[in-house]
XYZ file of C-alpha atoms in Angstrom:
664
model
C 49.205 1.282 -16.369
C 49.867 -1.249 -14.399
C 49.721 -0.297 -11.498
C 46.292 0.523 -11.755
C 43.964 -1.882 -13.300
C 41.200 -1.136 -11.172
C 40.671 1.807 -12.650
C 41.213 1.142 -15.908
C 38.408 -1.534 -15.264
C 35.801 1.082 -13.764
C 36.743 3.680 -16.839
C 35.986 0.533 -19.365
C 32.645 -0.095 -17.639
C 31.835 3.881 -17.579
C 32.964 3.880 -20.966
C 30.399 1.138 -21.775
C 27.658 2.909 -19.854
C 28.295 6.621 -22.310
C 28.420 4.635 -25.967
C 25.116 3.421 -24.176
C 23.415 6.192 -22.664
C 24.324 8.265 -26.491
C 22.435 5.264 -28.235
C 19.650 6.354 -25.944
C 19.222 9.869 -25.748
C 20.108 10.538 -29.216
C 18.621 8.017 -31.424
C 15.082 7.513 -32.230
C 12.957 5.518 -30.261
C 10.247 3.633 -31.700
C 7.425 5.594 -31.423
C 9.796 8.572 -33.549
C 12.356 10.779 -32.106
C 14.248 11.530 -29.876
C 13.091 9.735 -26.373
C 13.298 12.111 -24.267
C 12.715 16.384 -25.694
C 15.881 17.164 -22.963
C 18.451 15.086 -23.344
C 20.683 17.314 -20.799
C 17.121 16.883 -18.011
C 18.885 13.493 -17.616
C 22.398 12.433 -19.716
C 24.642 15.188 -18.094
C 23.196 12.219 -14.712
C 23.359 9.711 -15.900
C 27.173 9.422 -16.305
C 27.719 11.263 -13.226
C 25.671 8.662 -11.481
C 26.593 5.746 -14.152
C 30.357 6.539 -13.265
C 30.160 6.476 -8.676
C 28.301 2.713 -10.203
C 30.827 1.835 -12.235
C 33.779 2.886 -9.326
C 32.011 0.892 -6.926
C 32.590 -2.319 -8.586
C 36.250 -1.197 -9.030
C 36.954 -0.257 -5.689
C 34.786 -3.518 -3.820
C 36.518 -6.149 -6.278
C 40.264 -3.839 -5.664
C 39.538 -4.056 -2.349
C 38.859 -7.524 -1.780
C 42.025 -8.967 -4.123
C 43.958 -7.299 -1.666
C 42.934 -10.202 0.770
C 43.017 -13.420 -1.307
C 46.367 -14.716 -1.328
C 46.036 -18.522 -2.682
C 46.735 -18.373 -6.636
C 43.739 -20.183 -7.110
C 41.261 -17.462 -4.903
C 42.854 -14.540 -7.028
C 42.217 -16.199 -10.198
C 38.558 -17.080 -9.782
C 38.421 -13.350 -8.369
C 39.320 -12.029 -11.766
C 37.062 -14.252 -13.774
C 33.588 -13.165 -11.359
C 34.731 -9.117 -11.986
C 34.139 -10.001 -15.477
C 31.349 -11.219 -15.139
C 30.357 -8.862 -13.600
C 31.679 -6.584 -16.396
C 29.300 -8.485 -18.291
C 26.243 -8.668 -16.607
C 26.464 -4.656 -16.257
C 26.574 -3.578 -19.700
C 24.426 -6.197 -20.958
C 21.766 -5.121 -18.057
C 22.126 -1.704 -18.435
C 22.162 -1.617 -22.381
C 18.883 -4.147 -21.918
C 16.903 -1.162 -19.077
C 17.485 1.498 -21.755
C 15.864 -0.299 -24.671
C 13.143 -1.171 -22.143
C 12.680 2.815 -21.426
C 12.797 3.409 -25.502
C 10.021 0.223 -25.568
C 8.279 0.096 -22.552
C 9.033 3.065 -21.193
C 9.654 1.011 -18.071
C 12.973 0.358 -16.337
C 14.000 -3.330 -15.802
C 13.055 -5.373 -12.627
C 12.387 -8.157 -10.352
C 9.080 -7.540 -11.484
C 9.917 -6.901 -14.581
C 11.739 -10.055 -14.886
C 8.353 -12.175 -13.108
C 6.490 -11.062 -15.494
C 8.143 -11.485 -19.437
C 10.733 -13.750 -17.835
C 8.962 -16.020 -21.471
C 8.981 -13.775 -23.428
C 11.655 -15.020 -25.198
C 10.127 -18.312 -26.679
C 7.502 -15.625 -28.895
C 9.486 -15.335 -31.217
C 6.018 -13.317 -33.066
C 6.677 -10.970 -31.393
C 9.676 -10.684 -29.975
C 11.605 -11.479 -33.561
C 8.426 -8.219 -34.436
C 10.717 -6.503 -32.449
C 13.275 -7.566 -33.059
C 12.988 -7.094 -36.914
C 11.211 -3.495 -36.056
C 15.062 -1.996 -33.855
C 17.287 -4.086 -36.243
C 19.883 -1.178 -36.039
C 18.973 -0.262 -32.269
C 19.620 -3.303 -31.050
C 22.441 -4.596 -33.346
C 24.707 -1.837 -31.717
C 23.925 -1.993 -28.762
C 25.039 -5.701 -28.451
C 27.868 -5.321 -30.192
C 29.000 -2.316 -28.375
C 28.460 -4.474 -25.558
C 29.807 -7.517 -26.522
C 32.935 -5.315 -27.343
C 33.012 -3.669 -24.204
C 32.494 -7.207 -22.304
C 35.743 -8.437 -24.020
C 37.425 -5.611 -23.804
C 37.143 -6.040 -20.478
C 37.945 -10.246 -20.550
C 41.290 -8.961 -23.239
C 42.052 -6.317 -19.786
C 41.502 -8.937 -16.871
C 44.040 -11.140 -19.043
C 46.761 -8.190 -20.035
C 47.154 -6.536 -16.523
C 44.749 -8.602 -13.779
C 48.128 -10.246 -12.982
C 50.136 -7.053 -13.075
C 47.753 -5.579 -9.602
C 49.400 -8.492 -7.742
C 53.086 -7.087 -8.181
C 52.400 -3.208 -7.336
C 55.029 -2.822 -4.691
C 54.339 0.238 -4.206
C 51.718 0.850 -1.769
C 51.197 4.422 -2.507
C 49.399 2.794 -6.490
C 47.248 0.752 -4.511
C 45.807 3.971 -1.909
C 45.916 5.963 -5.572
C 43.701 3.304 -7.272
C 42.052 2.683 -4.214
C 41.185 5.953 -3.180
C 40.448 7.339 -6.908
C 37.984 4.412 -7.255
C 36.453 5.021 -3.797
C 35.745 9.167 -4.082
C 34.304 8.647 -7.217
C 32.655 5.954 -6.067
C 31.199 7.921 -2.983
C 30.901 11.471 -5.356
C 28.635 9.563 -7.961
C 26.095 8.296 -6.094
C 25.637 10.643 -4.343
C 24.267 12.442 -6.600
C 20.747 11.717 -6.072
C 21.707 14.397 -4.130
C 23.808 17.514 -5.205
C 22.889 16.975 -8.757
C 19.749 14.822 -9.834
C 16.879 17.443 -9.723
C 13.784 15.251 -8.564
C 13.056 11.690 -7.484
C 11.323 11.437 -11.140
C 14.564 12.296 -12.501
C 16.806 9.712 -10.166
C 14.379 6.453 -10.854
C 15.580 7.721 -15.051
C 19.476 7.781 -14.231
C 19.580 5.238 -11.004
C 21.511 2.313 -11.781
C 19.781 -0.478 -12.800
C 22.161 -2.912 -10.061
C 20.478 -0.212 -7.149
C 17.079 -0.090 -8.529
C 17.222 -4.116 -8.180
C 18.874 -4.171 -4.467
C 15.973 -1.501 -3.373
C 13.611 -3.324 -5.285
C 14.531 -6.723 -3.124
C 14.898 -4.647 -0.047
C 11.071 -3.738 -0.737
C 9.928 -7.344 -1.457
C 11.546 -8.343 2.247
C 8.775 -5.742 3.953
C 5.763 -6.396 4.708
C 2.181 -4.233 4.346
C 1.923 -1.175 5.519
C -1.687 -0.017 6.354
C -0.744 3.417 5.768
C -1.932 6.721 8.327
C -4.830 7.894 5.533
C -5.694 4.201 4.369
C -9.634 5.402 4.963
C -9.386 8.293 2.647
C -7.686 6.593 0.043
C -10.025 3.741 -0.211
C -13.185 6.281 0.219
C -11.972 8.044 -2.987
C -11.460 4.309 -4.705
C -15.251 3.767 -3.952
C -14.688 0.752 -1.467
C -15.601 1.327 2.607
C -12.489 1.227 4.899
C -14.397 -0.362 7.674
C -14.286 -4.068 6.418
C -11.769 -5.861 6.583
C -12.302 -6.134 2.298
C -13.636 -2.607 1.556
C -13.818 -3.870 -2.430
C -15.952 -6.646 -1.378
C -20.200 -6.828 -2.425
C -21.536 -9.851 -1.340
C -24.580 -10.798 -2.700
C -26.551 -13.110 -0.484
C -28.949 -14.347 -3.865
C -26.701 -14.816 -5.794
C -27.346 -19.089 -6.066
C -31.174 -18.050 -6.697
C -30.586 -15.740 -9.368
C -28.038 -17.576 -11.355
C -30.222 -20.275 -11.391
C -33.165 -18.256 -12.272
C -30.819 -16.676 -15.414
C -29.652 -20.588 -15.892
C -33.391 -21.065 -15.610
C -34.312 -18.523 -18.959
C -34.569 -19.646 -22.262
C -30.889 -19.454 -24.565
C -32.894 -16.842 -26.217
C -32.982 -14.414 -23.479
C -29.103 -15.196 -22.468
C -27.592 -12.756 -24.955
C -23.906 -13.884 -26.379
C -21.138 -11.083 -25.104
C -18.154 -10.588 -27.648
C -15.663 -8.945 -26.333
C -13.486 -7.169 -28.540
C -9.716 -6.358 -27.266
C -8.213 -4.081 -28.809
C -3.576 -4.246 -28.899
C -3.142 -1.095 -28.467
C -6.155 1.366 -29.383
C -5.058 4.388 -29.217
C -8.407 6.536 -28.639
C -7.442 10.045 -30.141
C -6.987 7.783 -33.603
C -10.027 5.972 -33.202
C -11.864 8.658 -32.151
C -15.009 7.811 -34.623
C -16.359 11.466 -34.269
C -13.684 12.735 -36.883
C -14.337 11.762 -40.620
C -10.903 10.543 -41.279
C -10.856 8.283 -38.069
C -14.289 6.569 -39.692
C -12.545 6.243 -43.056
C -9.661 4.036 -41.859
C -11.835 2.425 -39.288
C -14.832 1.776 -41.843
C -16.195 -1.415 -39.786
C -15.408 -0.699 -36.242
C -17.143 3.260 -37.093
C -20.432 1.818 -38.577
C -20.668 -0.248 -35.415
C -20.053 3.082 -33.200
C -22.994 4.377 -35.368
C -24.907 1.036 -32.995
C -23.153 1.987 -29.703
C -23.510 4.006 -25.745
C -19.904 4.682 -27.219
C -17.154 5.888 -25.072
C -14.397 7.886 -26.974
C -12.625 9.192 -23.931
C -12.136 5.679 -22.379
C -8.904 5.124 -20.501
C -6.688 2.082 -19.240
C -6.177 0.922 -16.283
C -2.571 1.007 -17.200
C 0.098 -0.117 -19.499
C 0.948 -2.488 -21.275
C -1.251 -5.227 -22.349
C -0.920 -7.027 -19.141
C -2.806 -4.684 -16.827
C -5.484 -3.718 -19.432
C -6.316 -7.336 -19.941
C -6.166 -6.809 -16.266
C -8.854 -4.189 -15.586
C -11.434 -5.388 -18.814
C -11.629 -9.030 -16.994
C -10.864 -8.641 -13.669
C -11.933 -5.192 -13.438
C -9.588 -4.073 -10.782
C -6.388 -1.867 -11.316
C -2.939 -2.691 -11.698
C -0.430 -1.989 -8.901
C 0.905 1.122 -8.253
C 4.440 -0.038 -8.464
C 4.545 -3.645 -9.954
C 2.907 -5.952 -12.336
C 0.178 -7.446 -10.619
C -0.877 -10.893 -12.411
C 2.970 -12.045 -12.443
C 3.533 -10.570 -8.789
C 0.597 -11.287 -7.294
C -0.337 -14.883 -8.607
C -2.165 -15.626 -5.227
C -4.066 -12.678 -4.424
C -8.431 -14.095 -4.211
C -9.869 -12.263 -7.385
C -13.533 -13.206 -8.362
C -13.204 -12.697 -12.850
C -15.576 -12.052 -15.078
C -15.176 -14.642 -17.466
C -15.987 -17.438 -13.832
C -18.474 -15.303 -13.237
C -20.013 -16.435 -16.661
C -18.967 -19.797 -16.531
C -20.602 -20.013 -13.566
C -23.975 -18.849 -14.327
C -24.194 -21.075 -17.426
C -22.228 -19.700 -20.169
C -19.245 -21.038 -22.153
C -15.787 -18.450 -21.956
C -13.601 -18.415 -24.822
C -10.784 -17.153 -25.857
C -8.537 -16.864 -28.964
C -5.511 -14.694 -28.743
C -2.880 -13.901 -31.901
C -0.275 -13.305 -29.235
C 1.261 -16.048 -27.101
C 0.283 -15.359 -24.104
C 3.644 -16.796 -22.034
C 5.133 -13.986 -23.705
C 3.358 -11.877 -20.755
C 2.747 -14.986 -18.109
C -1.177 -15.145 -19.173
C -1.741 -18.161 -19.653
C -1.997 -19.779 -15.757
C -4.299 -16.977 -15.909
C -6.575 -17.571 -18.758
C -6.458 -21.665 -18.069
C -7.921 -20.659 -14.956
C -10.708 -18.235 -15.917
C -11.854 -20.035 -19.287
C -13.814 -23.422 -19.884
C -11.077 -22.962 -23.209
C -8.547 -20.812 -24.536
C -6.980 -21.270 -27.883
C -2.839 -19.439 -29.069
C -1.868 -21.002 -32.812
C 1.145 -19.870 -34.095
C -0.441 -19.771 -37.701
C -2.391 -16.768 -36.179
C 0.164 -14.325 -35.296
C -1.868 -11.846 -36.976
C -5.038 -10.060 -37.301
C -7.183 -11.428 -39.793
C -5.832 -15.311 -39.463
C -6.881 -14.913 -35.908
C -10.284 -13.381 -37.218
C -10.635 -16.545 -39.699
C -10.203 -18.274 -36.920
C -12.774 -16.994 -34.410
C -15.623 -17.620 -37.582
C -14.831 -21.194 -36.980
C -14.526 -21.365 -33.480
C -18.402 -19.711 -33.493
C -19.657 -21.980 -35.641
C -18.832 -24.328 -33.676
C -19.269 -23.248 -30.098
C -21.521 -25.284 -28.168
C -25.317 -25.282 -28.739
C -26.944 -25.170 -25.324
C -25.249 -22.407 -23.560
C -24.492 -18.723 -24.437
C -21.383 -17.748 -25.263
C -18.688 -15.214 -23.338
C -15.692 -14.776 -26.196
C -12.313 -12.946 -25.758
C -10.870 -12.154 -29.168
C -7.548 -10.310 -29.106
C -6.201 -9.099 -31.743
C -1.952 -8.300 -32.077
C -1.331 -6.557 -35.273
C -0.926 -2.516 -33.985
C 1.654 -3.679 -31.463
C 4.684 -1.637 -31.182
C 6.572 -1.937 -33.833
C 2.945 -2.139 -36.205
C 4.477 -4.451 -38.530
C 1.496 -6.855 -41.003
C 1.629 -10.053 -42.825
C 4.609 -9.436 -45.448
C 2.685 -9.574 -48.440
C 0.805 -6.523 -47.275
C 4.918 -4.764 -48.528
C 6.883 -2.984 -45.797
C 6.323 -1.938 -43.193
C 6.947 2.135 -43.391
C 10.226 3.331 -41.656
C 7.852 6.201 -39.831
C 5.949 5.001 -36.901
C 2.805 6.985 -37.800
C 2.659 5.438 -41.269
C 3.397 2.070 -40.075
C 0.736 2.314 -37.188
C -1.882 3.673 -39.564
C -1.307 1.259 -41.942
C -1.918 -1.756 -39.432
C -5.192 0.032 -38.607
C -6.879 -0.781 -41.513
C -6.207 -4.181 -40.976
C -7.094 -5.033 -37.730
C -9.944 -3.348 -39.227
C -10.586 -5.667 -41.644
C -10.364 -8.490 -39.149
C -12.991 -6.356 -37.318
C -15.310 -6.808 -40.410
C -14.349 -10.466 -40.644
C -16.509 -11.092 -37.217
C -19.173 -8.875 -37.125
C -20.121 -10.389 -40.473
C -19.942 -13.815 -38.929
C -21.990 -12.468 -36.031
C -24.112 -10.454 -38.246
C -25.283 -13.479 -40.653
C -25.267 -16.157 -37.635
C -28.459 -16.959 -36.135
C -27.598 -15.166 -32.317
C -27.438 -12.010 -34.115
C -29.701 -10.440 -32.286
C -29.338 -11.880 -29.200
C -25.329 -10.903 -28.728
C -23.716 -7.748 -26.915
C -20.873 -6.407 -29.057
C -18.337 -4.736 -26.840
C -14.744 -3.490 -28.402
C -11.587 -2.114 -25.723
C -8.535 -1.072 -26.404
C -6.396 -3.104 -24.226
C -4.400 0.172 -23.880
C -3.086 2.688 -26.193
C 0.921 4.045 -26.443
C 2.332 7.275 -26.180
C 3.074 9.191 -29.941
C 6.924 11.151 -29.851
C 4.814 14.177 -29.140
C 3.609 12.529 -25.725
C 6.969 10.919 -25.203
C 9.167 13.362 -24.843
C 6.593 16.063 -23.487
C 8.482 17.253 -20.082
C 4.732 17.886 -18.623
C 3.489 14.316 -18.592
C 4.624 11.869 -15.966
C 5.195 8.251 -16.491
C 3.064 5.643 -18.406
C 0.337 6.553 -17.180
C -0.949 10.001 -19.551
C -3.265 10.163 -22.211
C -1.249 8.690 -24.474
C -1.154 5.361 -23.194
C -3.921 5.245 -21.419
C -6.888 6.644 -23.304
C -9.129 3.558 -25.391
C -12.301 4.032 -27.180
C -15.041 2.348 -25.760
C -18.013 0.322 -27.458
C -21.153 -1.018 -25.868
C -23.626 -1.907 -28.801
C -26.872 -5.102 -28.116
C -30.319 -5.467 -28.140
C -32.079 -3.038 -25.461
C -28.524 -0.596 -25.639
C -30.036 2.882 -26.571
C -27.010 3.988 -29.287
C -25.793 7.640 -27.280
C -22.339 9.055 -27.379
C -20.774 10.000 -24.147
C -17.807 12.625 -23.501
C -17.608 11.474 -19.950
C -14.095 9.686 -19.219
C -14.597 6.349 -18.084
C -12.735 3.135 -17.428
C -12.338 -0.642 -18.375
C -13.497 -1.389 -14.687
C -16.323 -0.485 -15.612
C -16.845 -2.886 -17.813
C -17.107 -6.052 -15.733
C -19.738 -4.464 -13.395
C -21.864 -2.958 -16.374
C -22.431 -6.880 -18.080
C -23.358 -7.800 -14.965
C -26.001 -5.109 -14.991
C -27.004 -5.975 -18.228
C -27.554 -9.117 -17.897
C -29.681 -9.287 -14.472
C -27.094 -11.247 -12.756
C -26.758 -10.276 -8.719
C -23.423 -12.377 -7.802
C -20.772 -11.769 -5.053
C -17.244 -9.646 -6.751
C -14.782 -7.601 -6.147
C -15.082 -5.452 -8.533
C -14.304 -1.424 -8.422
C -16.011 -0.071 -10.696
C -19.737 0.918 -11.564
C -22.191 -0.532 -14.396
C -22.335 2.485 -16.998
C -25.469 1.336 -18.013
C -29.006 2.372 -15.995
C -31.745 0.186 -16.428
C -35.276 1.341 -17.915
C -37.771 -1.343 -17.888
C -40.082 -1.243 -21.706
C -43.920 -1.984 -21.148
C -44.908 -5.633 -22.918
C -46.770 -3.808 -25.610
C -43.001 -1.845 -26.552
C -40.917 -4.663 -26.602
C -43.486 -7.228 -28.938
C -43.499 -4.140 -31.504
C -39.123 -3.290 -31.728
C -38.763 -7.353 -31.301
C -40.616 -9.676 -33.424
C -39.012 -12.982 -31.709
C -39.802 -12.044 -27.693
C -42.983 -13.678 -26.079
C -45.319 -12.474 -23.902
C -43.408 -13.436 -20.758
C -39.961 -12.243 -21.622
C -41.626 -8.521 -22.946
C -43.282 -8.207 -19.404
C -39.755 -8.362 -17.827
C -38.012 -6.718 -20.978
C -35.715 -3.747 -19.867
C -33.707 -0.953 -22.214
C -30.715 0.227 -21.181
C -29.270 4.134 -21.408
C -26.263 5.443 -20.484
C -26.133 6.082 -16.300
C -26.443 9.948 -15.658
C -23.105 10.137 -13.329
C -19.266 8.512 -13.207
C -17.277 7.913 -10.798
C -12.541 9.264 -10.796
C -11.230 7.139 -13.010
C -7.243 5.307 -12.013
C -4.629 4.417 -13.705
C -1.320 3.333 -11.394
C 1.998 2.311 -13.259
C 5.401 1.750 -11.097
C 4.681 4.564 -9.487
C 2.687 7.028 -11.559
C -0.928 7.849 -10.630
C -3.237 9.454 -12.960
C -7.198 10.659 -11.810
C -9.393 11.464 -14.471
C -12.474 13.346 -12.004
C -15.042 15.410 -14.262
C -13.608 17.291 -17.106
C -9.542 17.539 -15.428
C -6.828 14.744 -15.266
C -4.397 14.493 -12.176
C -0.849 13.564 -12.336
C 1.080 12.705 -9.465
C 3.564 10.031 -8.312
C 4.535 8.168 -4.952
C 7.715 9.442 -4.360
C 7.998 12.483 -5.622
C 5.035 15.042 -4.121
C 6.340 17.486 -6.195
C 6.301 15.729 -9.410
C 2.400 16.563 -9.648
C 0.291 19.033 -12.137
C -3.118 19.432 -13.477
C -4.465 19.353 -17.327
C -7.988 19.487 -19.354
C -9.048 16.475 -20.242
C -9.995 16.497 -24.007
C -13.645 15.372 -24.089
C -13.497 17.103 -28.217
C -12.462 16.589 -30.988
C -9.743 20.144 -31.187
C -6.471 19.154 -32.065
C -4.671 18.550 -35.856
C -7.166 15.793 -37.467
C -5.684 15.636 -41.058
C -2.204 13.467 -38.604
C -4.608 11.481 -37.132
C -1.529 8.978 -34.975
C 0.544 12.665 -34.112
C -2.304 14.868 -33.654
C -2.663 14.375 -30.511
C -0.028 15.206 -27.516
C -1.331 16.897 -24.747
C -4.298 17.832 -23.110
C -4.628 21.691 -21.739
C -2.008 22.495 -18.768
C -4.387 24.795 -16.896
C -2.346 27.792 -15.913
C -4.040 28.268 -12.632
C -4.683 25.053 -10.633
C -7.546 24.122 -9.243
C -7.932 25.591 -5.024
C -8.345 22.007 -4.026
C -5.238 20.736 -5.971
C -2.778 20.339 -3.375
C -5.709 18.390 -1.338
C -6.584 16.256 -4.100
C -2.625 15.683 -4.731
C -2.635 14.654 -1.694
C -5.205 12.019 -2.024
C -4.075 10.995 -5.125
C -1.712 8.947 -3.277
C -3.528 8.322 0.022
C -5.809 5.945 -2.748
C -2.998 4.774 -3.787
C -0.746 3.730 -1.377
C -4.694 2.183 0.130
C -4.656 0.426 -3.685
C -1.264 -0.899 -2.845
C -1.204 -2.680 0.547
C -5.166 -3.798 0.037
C -3.662 -6.014 -2.824
C -0.576 -6.619 -1.345
C -1.990 -7.902 2.365
C -4.735 -10.082 -0.170
C -7.936 -8.323 1.053
C -9.639 -8.101 -2.231
C -11.981 -11.114 -1.801
C -12.482 -13.750 1.521
C-alpha cells in the first residue's frame, strides 16, 4: 500500500466525487424530484471524466515529488497536495449545489457576480435553511474526505519516498497517467455531445478553459452582419444599436417645462421569480390567488406571454432597467462593469424625474449596488425589510415623502417568491413540497402588491401614474427542469413572465404575442414623448394615437384646454420583433408562435417548439401544470437557416458587448 500512495490519493478524490454525484442525481432538487429525468445520460460519463481529473492530479503530484530531494520541499509539496484535494472536493461539491439551485456551474463569472453573496444572510440564510439536509450531507461528506486525504498524507506520504522498487514507481505513475488520459479524453469517446460535456466537465478544467477565453481578444464573426440585422441593429454602424436623437436637449427641456400634472409618475413593480404560467390572469384559479394583480390586469395592456432576457435576477434587472439582452456566455453586469450604457433610470433622471429604488434583497448579493448607485438618485435596502410586506410598508413611507416638485420613477423589487419560497415565520413553516411553497408565497406577494396599489390609488397622483408589473425571471418546476428536449436555462420555465402596463390613456387590452423585457424602456420613452439618444435594443409596445380636445376634456376633468389639444391615447402595436434570451451559451428565439432553442457550442443541440399562446395546460395544479410547449413533429423548412442565424445573432451580440460597442 505504501508503494502506491499517489494511486490511493487519486482514488480518494474519485470516491469523494462519486458520492457527491450520487447526492446530485439521486436526491430531490429544490424544484422537487430528481435533477434530471434520466441520470444515465450524465452520471456514468461524469464518473469517467472525474476519474481522469482525480488521477491527473495524482500523476502531477507523484511525478513532481520524485525530483524533490530536500525534506522541506517534500513537506511543502505534500501539504499542497492535501490543500488541492480540499479545493477540488469543495469546489466540485459547490458546483453541484449551483447546478441544483441555479442551473449553472461554478465559474470565474459566477465568482465575479456572487463573491459577496454570503454577506446577505437574509436570502442566503433562507436558501441554506431550505436545503439544510442536502447542504449538511454535502458539507459533511466533503469534510470527511478532506480529513481522509490528510490522514493518508500523515500515514503514507513519507513511505512513498522510501520506495526502492522502480517498478512500483512505474506502476503508480503508469496507472494514474493511463486513467488520466482515458478519463479526460472521455469528451471524445463517452460523452455524446457538447451539451453533455458542459454538464460533466470537471470544475477545475472548466475554469482553466474560461481563463484561456478571457485572455483572448474579441473576434467579429464571419456572419456578424446577419446576426446584427436579426437582432434589429445596423451592422454598418460602429455602434449598431445606438440611436442618436439630434433634438434631445430640446425634447428634455420641453418635457421638464410641462406642468407636473402632465409628467406622470412611473411605478415599476419588479416581481421576483414570477412564473408566467402560474401568474396567467386568464385563468380563474390564478386570479383567485393574485386578487390584486388580477384586478390590475383588467385595466392594463396585458402581455401574459412576456419573456425575461435571461436568468437569474441580475439578468432580469439588466433587461428591465438597461433595455439590453444578457451576455451569451457570461454575466453582463459583473463581467463587463465598464460597459458604456445609457439606462432607463438615468434618462428619466435627466428628464427631471426623481428616481428611487426599494429592494427587499441585498444588492451586493450579486454586486448590483454599484449599478444602483450610478443609475438612481436614491436606492435603499434595509435588513428589516427582507420580505414583501415590510418592503410594501416602506414604499408607503417613501411614497408619502417623495419630492413634491418632481415626477417619480420608483422601482419596487420583491423577494419572497425567490426559491426556496419562504415567507415570515408567523405564517407557519414552509411546506416541504416546492409547488405548495411557491403558491403560498404567491398570496403573500400579492398582498404586498395590494398595499402598494392602495397607497397609489388614495394619493393625489393616482390619475397621473403609470404602473408596470413584470417578473425579473421565472424558475423551472420539476417537469421543466428534467425535460430532455429543453436546452439549458433560457427555456420558458426560466424566462416566461407576465407583463402589465396600466396608466392614463393606455387602452386595456390583452395581447398574447411574445414580448421581451427589453421592450419596456423604449415603451416608457414613447409614452412620455421623450426623444433621447439610447442604446435600447427593443421597440415600443405602444401605438400613439392623437385624441381630439373635446374627447379628452370629457374623459378627464383635470385636463386643461392646452394639454387636451396635445393629448394622446395609446394602444398596442400591431407587430412585434423576435424575442431573444441568452445564458451561458444557450440561446432562445421566439418569433410568432414558434420558439427556437440552440447553443453556441453545439449546432446539433437545437429544437423548435410551438409557443403556448392560450392557457390549455393543467390549471388545477398551477405551479406544476405547465411543463413544455408542444415540440413540432416536423421542423419548419427554414429551420436550419434560422438555427444558424440564431447563433450568428448570439455571436454578434457577444462581440458587441465584449468590444464595448453599445454607446459611444
